[in-house]
PDB file of C-alpha atoms in Angstrom:
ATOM      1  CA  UNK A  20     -55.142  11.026 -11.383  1.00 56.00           C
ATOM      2  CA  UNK A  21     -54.212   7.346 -10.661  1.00 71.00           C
ATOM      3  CA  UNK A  22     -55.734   7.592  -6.871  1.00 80.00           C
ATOM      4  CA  UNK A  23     -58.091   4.626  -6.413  1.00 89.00           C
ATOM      5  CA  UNK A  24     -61.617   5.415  -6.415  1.00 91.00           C
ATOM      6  CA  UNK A  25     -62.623   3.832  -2.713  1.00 94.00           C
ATOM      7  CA  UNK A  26     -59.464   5.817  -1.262  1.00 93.00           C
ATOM      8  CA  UNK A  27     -60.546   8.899  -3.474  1.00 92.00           C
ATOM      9  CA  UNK A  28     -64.108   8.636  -2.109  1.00 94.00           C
ATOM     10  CA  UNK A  29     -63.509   7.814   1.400  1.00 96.00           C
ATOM     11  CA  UNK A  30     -61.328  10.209   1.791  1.00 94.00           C
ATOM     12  CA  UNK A  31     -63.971  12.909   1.551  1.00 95.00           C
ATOM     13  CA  UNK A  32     -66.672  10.781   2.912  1.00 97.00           C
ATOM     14  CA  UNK A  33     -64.858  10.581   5.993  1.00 97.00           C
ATOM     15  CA  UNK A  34     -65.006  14.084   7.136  1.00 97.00           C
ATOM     16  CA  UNK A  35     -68.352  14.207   5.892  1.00 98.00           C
ATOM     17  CA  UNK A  36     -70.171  11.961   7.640  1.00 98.00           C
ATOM     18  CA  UNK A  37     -68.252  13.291  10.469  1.00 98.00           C
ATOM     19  CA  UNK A  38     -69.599  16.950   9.519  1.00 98.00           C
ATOM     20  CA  UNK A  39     -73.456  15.481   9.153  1.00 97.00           C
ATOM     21  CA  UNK A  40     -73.669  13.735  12.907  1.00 97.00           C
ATOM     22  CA  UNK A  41     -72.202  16.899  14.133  1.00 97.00           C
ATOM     23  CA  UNK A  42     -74.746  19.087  12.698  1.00 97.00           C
ATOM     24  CA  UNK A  43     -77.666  16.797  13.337  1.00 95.00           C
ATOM     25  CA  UNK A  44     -76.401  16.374  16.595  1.00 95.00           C
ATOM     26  CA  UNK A  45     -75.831  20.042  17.424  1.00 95.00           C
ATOM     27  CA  UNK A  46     -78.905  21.468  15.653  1.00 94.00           C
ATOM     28  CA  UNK A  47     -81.023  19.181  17.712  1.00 92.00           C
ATOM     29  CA  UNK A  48     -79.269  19.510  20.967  1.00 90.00           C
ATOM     30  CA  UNK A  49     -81.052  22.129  22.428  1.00 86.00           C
ATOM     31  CA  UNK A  50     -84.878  21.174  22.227  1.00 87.00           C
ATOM     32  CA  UNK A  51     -83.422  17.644  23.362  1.00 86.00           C
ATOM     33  CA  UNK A  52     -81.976  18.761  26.470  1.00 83.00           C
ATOM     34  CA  UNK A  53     -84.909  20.601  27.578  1.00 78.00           C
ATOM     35  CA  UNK A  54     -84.875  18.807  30.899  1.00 78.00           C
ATOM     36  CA  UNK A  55     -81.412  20.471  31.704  1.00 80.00           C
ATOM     37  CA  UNK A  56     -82.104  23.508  30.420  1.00 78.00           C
ATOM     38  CA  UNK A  57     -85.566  24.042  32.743  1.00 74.00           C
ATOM     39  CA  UNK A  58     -83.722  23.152  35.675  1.00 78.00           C
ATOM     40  CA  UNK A  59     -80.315  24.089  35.732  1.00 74.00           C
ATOM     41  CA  UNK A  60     -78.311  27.338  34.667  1.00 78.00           C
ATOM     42  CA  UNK A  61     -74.911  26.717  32.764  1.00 75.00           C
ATOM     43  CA  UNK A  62     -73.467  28.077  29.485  1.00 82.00           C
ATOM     44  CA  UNK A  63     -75.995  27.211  26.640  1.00 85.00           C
ATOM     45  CA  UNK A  64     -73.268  27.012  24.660  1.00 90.00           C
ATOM     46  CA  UNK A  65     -71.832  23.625  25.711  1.00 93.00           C
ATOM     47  CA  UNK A  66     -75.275  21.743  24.437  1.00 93.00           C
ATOM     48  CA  UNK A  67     -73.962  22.327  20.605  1.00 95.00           C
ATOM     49  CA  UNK A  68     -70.360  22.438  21.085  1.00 96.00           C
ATOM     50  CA  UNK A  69     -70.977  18.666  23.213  1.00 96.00           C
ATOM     51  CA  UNK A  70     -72.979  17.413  19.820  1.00 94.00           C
ATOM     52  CA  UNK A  71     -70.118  18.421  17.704  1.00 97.00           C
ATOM     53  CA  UNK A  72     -67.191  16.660  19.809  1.00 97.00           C
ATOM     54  CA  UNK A  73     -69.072  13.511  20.597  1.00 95.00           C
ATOM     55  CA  UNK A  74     -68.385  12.376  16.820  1.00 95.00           C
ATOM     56  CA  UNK A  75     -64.715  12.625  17.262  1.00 97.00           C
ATOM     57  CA  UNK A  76     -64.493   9.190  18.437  1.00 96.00           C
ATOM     58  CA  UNK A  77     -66.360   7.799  15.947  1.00 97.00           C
ATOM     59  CA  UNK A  78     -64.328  10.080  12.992  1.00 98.00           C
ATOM     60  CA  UNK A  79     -61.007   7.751  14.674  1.00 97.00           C
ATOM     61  CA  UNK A  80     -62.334   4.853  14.385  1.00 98.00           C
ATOM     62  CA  UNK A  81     -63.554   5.737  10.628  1.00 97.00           C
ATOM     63  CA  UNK A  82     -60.018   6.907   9.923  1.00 97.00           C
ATOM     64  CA  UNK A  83     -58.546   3.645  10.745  1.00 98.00           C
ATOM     65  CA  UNK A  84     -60.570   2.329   8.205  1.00 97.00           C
ATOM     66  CA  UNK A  85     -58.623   5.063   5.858  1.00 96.00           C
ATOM     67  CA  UNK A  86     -55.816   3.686   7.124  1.00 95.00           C
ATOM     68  CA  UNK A  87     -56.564   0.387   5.963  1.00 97.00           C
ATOM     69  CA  UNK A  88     -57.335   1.194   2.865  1.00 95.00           C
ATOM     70  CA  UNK A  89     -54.321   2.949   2.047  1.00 94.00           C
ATOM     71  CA  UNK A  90     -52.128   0.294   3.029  1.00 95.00           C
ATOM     72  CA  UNK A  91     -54.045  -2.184   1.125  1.00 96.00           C
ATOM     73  CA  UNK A  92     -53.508  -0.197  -2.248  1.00 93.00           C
ATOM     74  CA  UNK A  93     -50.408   0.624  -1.174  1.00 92.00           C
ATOM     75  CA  UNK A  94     -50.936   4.124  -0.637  1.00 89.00           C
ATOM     76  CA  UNK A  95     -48.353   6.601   0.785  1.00 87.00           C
ATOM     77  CA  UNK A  96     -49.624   9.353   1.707  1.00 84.00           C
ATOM     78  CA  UNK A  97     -48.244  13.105   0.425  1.00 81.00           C
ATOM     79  CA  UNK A  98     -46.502  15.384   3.304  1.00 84.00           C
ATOM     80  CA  UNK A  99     -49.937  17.145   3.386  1.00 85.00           C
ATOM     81  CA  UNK A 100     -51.120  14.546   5.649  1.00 90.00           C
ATOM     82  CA  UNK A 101     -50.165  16.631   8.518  1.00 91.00           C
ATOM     83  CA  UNK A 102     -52.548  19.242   7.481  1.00 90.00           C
ATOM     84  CA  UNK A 103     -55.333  16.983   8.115  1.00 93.00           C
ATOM     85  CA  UNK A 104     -55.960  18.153  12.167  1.00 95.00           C
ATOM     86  CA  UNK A 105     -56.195  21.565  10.409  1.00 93.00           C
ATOM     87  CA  UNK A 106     -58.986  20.121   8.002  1.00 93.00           C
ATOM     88  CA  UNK A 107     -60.781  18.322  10.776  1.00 96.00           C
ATOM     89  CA  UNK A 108     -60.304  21.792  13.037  1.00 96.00           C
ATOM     90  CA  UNK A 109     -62.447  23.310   9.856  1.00 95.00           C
ATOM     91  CA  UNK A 110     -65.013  20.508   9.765  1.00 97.00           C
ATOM     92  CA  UNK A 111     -65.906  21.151  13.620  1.00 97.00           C
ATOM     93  CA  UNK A 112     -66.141  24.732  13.102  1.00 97.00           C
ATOM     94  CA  UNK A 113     -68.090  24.939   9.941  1.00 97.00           C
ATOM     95  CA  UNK A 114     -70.608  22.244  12.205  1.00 98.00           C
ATOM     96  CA  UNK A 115     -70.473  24.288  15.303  1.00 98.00           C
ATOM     97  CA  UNK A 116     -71.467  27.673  12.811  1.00 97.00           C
ATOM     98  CA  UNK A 117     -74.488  25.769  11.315  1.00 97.00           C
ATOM     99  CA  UNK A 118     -75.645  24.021  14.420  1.00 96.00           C
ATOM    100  CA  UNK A 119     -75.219  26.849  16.658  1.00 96.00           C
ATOM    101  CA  UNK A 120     -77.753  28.954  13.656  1.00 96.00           C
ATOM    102  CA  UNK A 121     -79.977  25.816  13.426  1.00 95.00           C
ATOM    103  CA  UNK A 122     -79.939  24.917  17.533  1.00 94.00           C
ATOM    104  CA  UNK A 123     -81.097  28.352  18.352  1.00 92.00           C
ATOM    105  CA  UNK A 124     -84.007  28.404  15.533  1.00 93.00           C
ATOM    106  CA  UNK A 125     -85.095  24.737  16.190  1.00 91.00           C
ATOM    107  CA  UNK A 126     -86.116  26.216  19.696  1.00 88.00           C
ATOM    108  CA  UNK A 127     -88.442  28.388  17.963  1.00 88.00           C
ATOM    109  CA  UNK A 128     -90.086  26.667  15.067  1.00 89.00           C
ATOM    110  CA  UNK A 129     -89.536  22.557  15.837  1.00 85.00           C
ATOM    111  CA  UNK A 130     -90.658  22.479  11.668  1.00 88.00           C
ATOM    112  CA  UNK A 131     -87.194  23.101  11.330  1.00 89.00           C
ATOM    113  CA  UNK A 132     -86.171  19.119  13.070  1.00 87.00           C
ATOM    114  CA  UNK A 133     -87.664  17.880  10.074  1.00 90.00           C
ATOM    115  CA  UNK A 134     -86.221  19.588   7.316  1.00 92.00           C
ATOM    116  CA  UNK A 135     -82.410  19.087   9.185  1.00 91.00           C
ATOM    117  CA  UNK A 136     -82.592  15.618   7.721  1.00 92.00           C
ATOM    118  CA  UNK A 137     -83.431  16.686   4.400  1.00 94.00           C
ATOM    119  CA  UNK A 138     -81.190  19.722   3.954  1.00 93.00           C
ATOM    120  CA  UNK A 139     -78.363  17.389   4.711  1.00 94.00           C
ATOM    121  CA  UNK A 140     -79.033  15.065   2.013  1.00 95.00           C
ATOM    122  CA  UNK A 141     -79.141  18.364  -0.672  1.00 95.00           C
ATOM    123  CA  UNK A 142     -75.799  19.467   1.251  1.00 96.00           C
ATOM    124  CA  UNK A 143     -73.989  16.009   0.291  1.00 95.00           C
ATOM    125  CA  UNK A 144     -74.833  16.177  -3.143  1.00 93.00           C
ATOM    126  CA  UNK A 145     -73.678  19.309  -3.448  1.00 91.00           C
ATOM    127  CA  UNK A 146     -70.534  18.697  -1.806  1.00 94.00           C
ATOM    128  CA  UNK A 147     -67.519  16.872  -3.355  1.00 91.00           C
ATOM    129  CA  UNK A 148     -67.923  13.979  -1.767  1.00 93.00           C
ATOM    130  CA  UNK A 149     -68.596  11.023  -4.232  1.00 91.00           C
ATOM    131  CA  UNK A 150     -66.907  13.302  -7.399  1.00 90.00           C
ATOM    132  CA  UNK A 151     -64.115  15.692  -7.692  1.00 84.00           C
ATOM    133  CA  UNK A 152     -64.233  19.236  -8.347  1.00 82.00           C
ATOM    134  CA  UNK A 153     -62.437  18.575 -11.777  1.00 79.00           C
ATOM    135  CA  UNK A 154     -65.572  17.397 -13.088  1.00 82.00           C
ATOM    136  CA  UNK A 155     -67.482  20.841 -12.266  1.00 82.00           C
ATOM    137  CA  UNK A 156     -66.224  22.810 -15.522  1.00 83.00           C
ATOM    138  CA  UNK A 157     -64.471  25.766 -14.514  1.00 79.00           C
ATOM    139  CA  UNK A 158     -66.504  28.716 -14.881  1.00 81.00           C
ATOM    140  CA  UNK A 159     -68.339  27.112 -12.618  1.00 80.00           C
ATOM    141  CA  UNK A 160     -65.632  26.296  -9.805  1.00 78.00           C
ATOM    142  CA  UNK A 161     -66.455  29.279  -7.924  1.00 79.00           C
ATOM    143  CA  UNK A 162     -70.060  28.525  -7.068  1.00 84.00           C
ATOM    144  CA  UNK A 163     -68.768  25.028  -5.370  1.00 85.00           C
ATOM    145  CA  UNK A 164     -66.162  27.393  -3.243  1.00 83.00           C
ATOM    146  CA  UNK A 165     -69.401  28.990  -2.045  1.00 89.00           C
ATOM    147  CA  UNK A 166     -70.095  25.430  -0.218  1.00 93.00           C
ATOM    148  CA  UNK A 167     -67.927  25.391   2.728  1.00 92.00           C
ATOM    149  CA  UNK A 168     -67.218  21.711   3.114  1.00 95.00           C
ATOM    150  CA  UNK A 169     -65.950  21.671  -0.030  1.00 92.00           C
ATOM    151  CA  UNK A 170     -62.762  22.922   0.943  1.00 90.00           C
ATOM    152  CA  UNK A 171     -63.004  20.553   3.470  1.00 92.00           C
ATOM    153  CA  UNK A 172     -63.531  17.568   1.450  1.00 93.00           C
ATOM    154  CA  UNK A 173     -60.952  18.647  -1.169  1.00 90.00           C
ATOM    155  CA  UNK A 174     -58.660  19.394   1.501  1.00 90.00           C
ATOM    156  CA  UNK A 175     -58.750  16.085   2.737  1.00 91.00           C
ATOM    157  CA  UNK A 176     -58.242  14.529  -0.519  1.00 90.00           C
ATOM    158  CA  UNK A 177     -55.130  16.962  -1.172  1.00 88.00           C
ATOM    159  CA  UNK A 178     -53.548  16.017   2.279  1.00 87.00           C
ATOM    160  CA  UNK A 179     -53.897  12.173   1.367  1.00 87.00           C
ATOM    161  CA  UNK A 180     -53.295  11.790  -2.379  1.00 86.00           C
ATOM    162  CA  UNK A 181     -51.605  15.194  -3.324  1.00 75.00           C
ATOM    163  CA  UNK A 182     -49.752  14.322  -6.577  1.00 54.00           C
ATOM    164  CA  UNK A 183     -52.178  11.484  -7.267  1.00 59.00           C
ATOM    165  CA  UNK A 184     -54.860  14.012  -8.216  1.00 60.00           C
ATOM    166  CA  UNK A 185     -53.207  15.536 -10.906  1.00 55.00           C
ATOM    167  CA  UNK A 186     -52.244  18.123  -8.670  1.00 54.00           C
ATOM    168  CA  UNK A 187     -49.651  18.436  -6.528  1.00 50.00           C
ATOM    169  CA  UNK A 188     -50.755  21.970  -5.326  1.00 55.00           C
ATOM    170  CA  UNK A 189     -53.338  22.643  -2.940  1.00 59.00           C
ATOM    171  CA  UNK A 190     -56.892  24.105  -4.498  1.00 64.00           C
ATOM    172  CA  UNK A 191     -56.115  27.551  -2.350  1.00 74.00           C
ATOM    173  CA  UNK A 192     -59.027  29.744  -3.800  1.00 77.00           C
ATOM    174  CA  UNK A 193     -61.164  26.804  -2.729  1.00 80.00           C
ATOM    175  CA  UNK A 194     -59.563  26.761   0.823  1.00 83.00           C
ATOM    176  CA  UNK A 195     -59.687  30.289   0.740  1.00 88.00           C
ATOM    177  CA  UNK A 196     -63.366  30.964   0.563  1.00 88.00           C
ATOM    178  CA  UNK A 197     -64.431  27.886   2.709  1.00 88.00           C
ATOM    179  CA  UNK A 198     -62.245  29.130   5.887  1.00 91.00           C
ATOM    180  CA  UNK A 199     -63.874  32.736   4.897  1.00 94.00           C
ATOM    181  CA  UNK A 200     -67.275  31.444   5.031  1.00 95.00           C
ATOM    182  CA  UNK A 201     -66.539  29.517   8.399  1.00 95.00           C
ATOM    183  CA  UNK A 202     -65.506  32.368  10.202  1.00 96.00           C
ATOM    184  CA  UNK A 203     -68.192  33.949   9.125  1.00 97.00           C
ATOM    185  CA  UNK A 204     -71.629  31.758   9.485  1.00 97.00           C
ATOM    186  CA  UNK A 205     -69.335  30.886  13.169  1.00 98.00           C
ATOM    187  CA  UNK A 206     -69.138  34.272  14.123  1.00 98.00           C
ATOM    188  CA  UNK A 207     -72.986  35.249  13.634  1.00 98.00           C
ATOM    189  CA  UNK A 208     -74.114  31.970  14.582  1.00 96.00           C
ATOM    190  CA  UNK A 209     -72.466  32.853  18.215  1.00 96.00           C
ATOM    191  CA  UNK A 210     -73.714  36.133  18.221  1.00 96.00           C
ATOM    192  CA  UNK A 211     -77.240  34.864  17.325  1.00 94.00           C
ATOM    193  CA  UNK A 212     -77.227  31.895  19.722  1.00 94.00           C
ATOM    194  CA  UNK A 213     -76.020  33.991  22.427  1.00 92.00           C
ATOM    195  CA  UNK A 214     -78.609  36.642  22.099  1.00 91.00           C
ATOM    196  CA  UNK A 215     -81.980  33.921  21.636  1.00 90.00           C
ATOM    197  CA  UNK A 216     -80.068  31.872  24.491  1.00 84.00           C
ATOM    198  CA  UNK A 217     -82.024  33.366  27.174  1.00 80.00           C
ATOM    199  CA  UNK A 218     -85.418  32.456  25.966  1.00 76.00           C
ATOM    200  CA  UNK A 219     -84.606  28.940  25.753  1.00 71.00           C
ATOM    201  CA  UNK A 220     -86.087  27.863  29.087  1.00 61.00           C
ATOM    202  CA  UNK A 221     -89.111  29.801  27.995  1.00 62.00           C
ATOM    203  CA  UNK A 222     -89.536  28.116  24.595  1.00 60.00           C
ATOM    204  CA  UNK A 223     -88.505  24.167  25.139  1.00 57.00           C
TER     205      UNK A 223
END
């Protein structure tokens, strides 16, 4: 399409680097509140969920920089754009899934702090964040879906540029499998966070 290529980029870098604090955050959270955790008893659950919304202020101040760009290239944005709280929603969860998996088995093998750092990296390049998934030929488009922040990234792009991309319709398989795969690495990441959660005081 005829998007320019900082808007085109940014707009998936945005949610992210928004998605990679969150899960660094989150995964670590645990073994880094040890000192809470020891002494007091509340609902384990707020250490992750707490790294996942402290990024949201930093994610507004990122977006003005969006912003910016799109009125200096003179970018109007497609009706989609009011999809985009649904896209962020997405990005926290799919963080809050991972962390809560990563949280709970950083408590029990600290290896795994080290490797967080690393896995992220792999993650980005795997992720549509500095290409489109119209360069992935398209036998292959399914094994990106498997990626949940690529629905995220795409979606983001589709909200902002719609038409611009070539495509005025939104990449639904894509969305499709990444809220599928949300739901479900949340859904056991609860259930397996809530069921190590009372050995944490034991372990940190």
């Amino acid at each position: 399409g005829d998007a320019p290529y900082p808007i085109f980029a940014y707009a998936a870098l945005l949610p992210w680097n928004y998605f990679a604090g969150a899960l660094n955050r989150s995964s670590t959270s645990v073994v880094n509140s040890a000192h809470l955790i020891t002494k007091v008893y509340f609902p384990r659950l707020v250490i992750p969920l707490a790294g996942v919304l402290s990024g949201l202020v930093d994610f507004a101040i990122a977006f003005l920089v969006l912003v910016g760009l799109l009125i200096y290239y003179q970018v109007a944005p497609t009706w989609a754009v009011v999809l985009l709280p649904g896209f962020l929603l997405l990005t926290m969860l799919t963080a809050l899934g991972f962390g809560l998996w990563l949280a709970a088995l950083n408590v029990r093998y600290r290896d795994i702090n080290y490797l967080i750092p690393f896995l992220v990296q792999v993650w980005m390049y795997a992720t549509p964040v500095i290409y489109g998934t119209t360069l992935i030929p398209e036998r292959f488009r399914f094994l990106i879906s498997l990626n949940p922040m690529a629905g995220v990234t795409e979606g983001f792009r589709w909200a902002l540029l719609g038409a611009r991309l070539g495509d005025a319709r939104p990449p639904d398989m894509l969305f499709a499998v990444s809220i599928a795969l949300t739901l479900v690495v949340l859904l056991s990441g609860l259930v397996f966070f809530r069921n190590t959660e009372r050995t944490f005081a034991d372990l940190v």
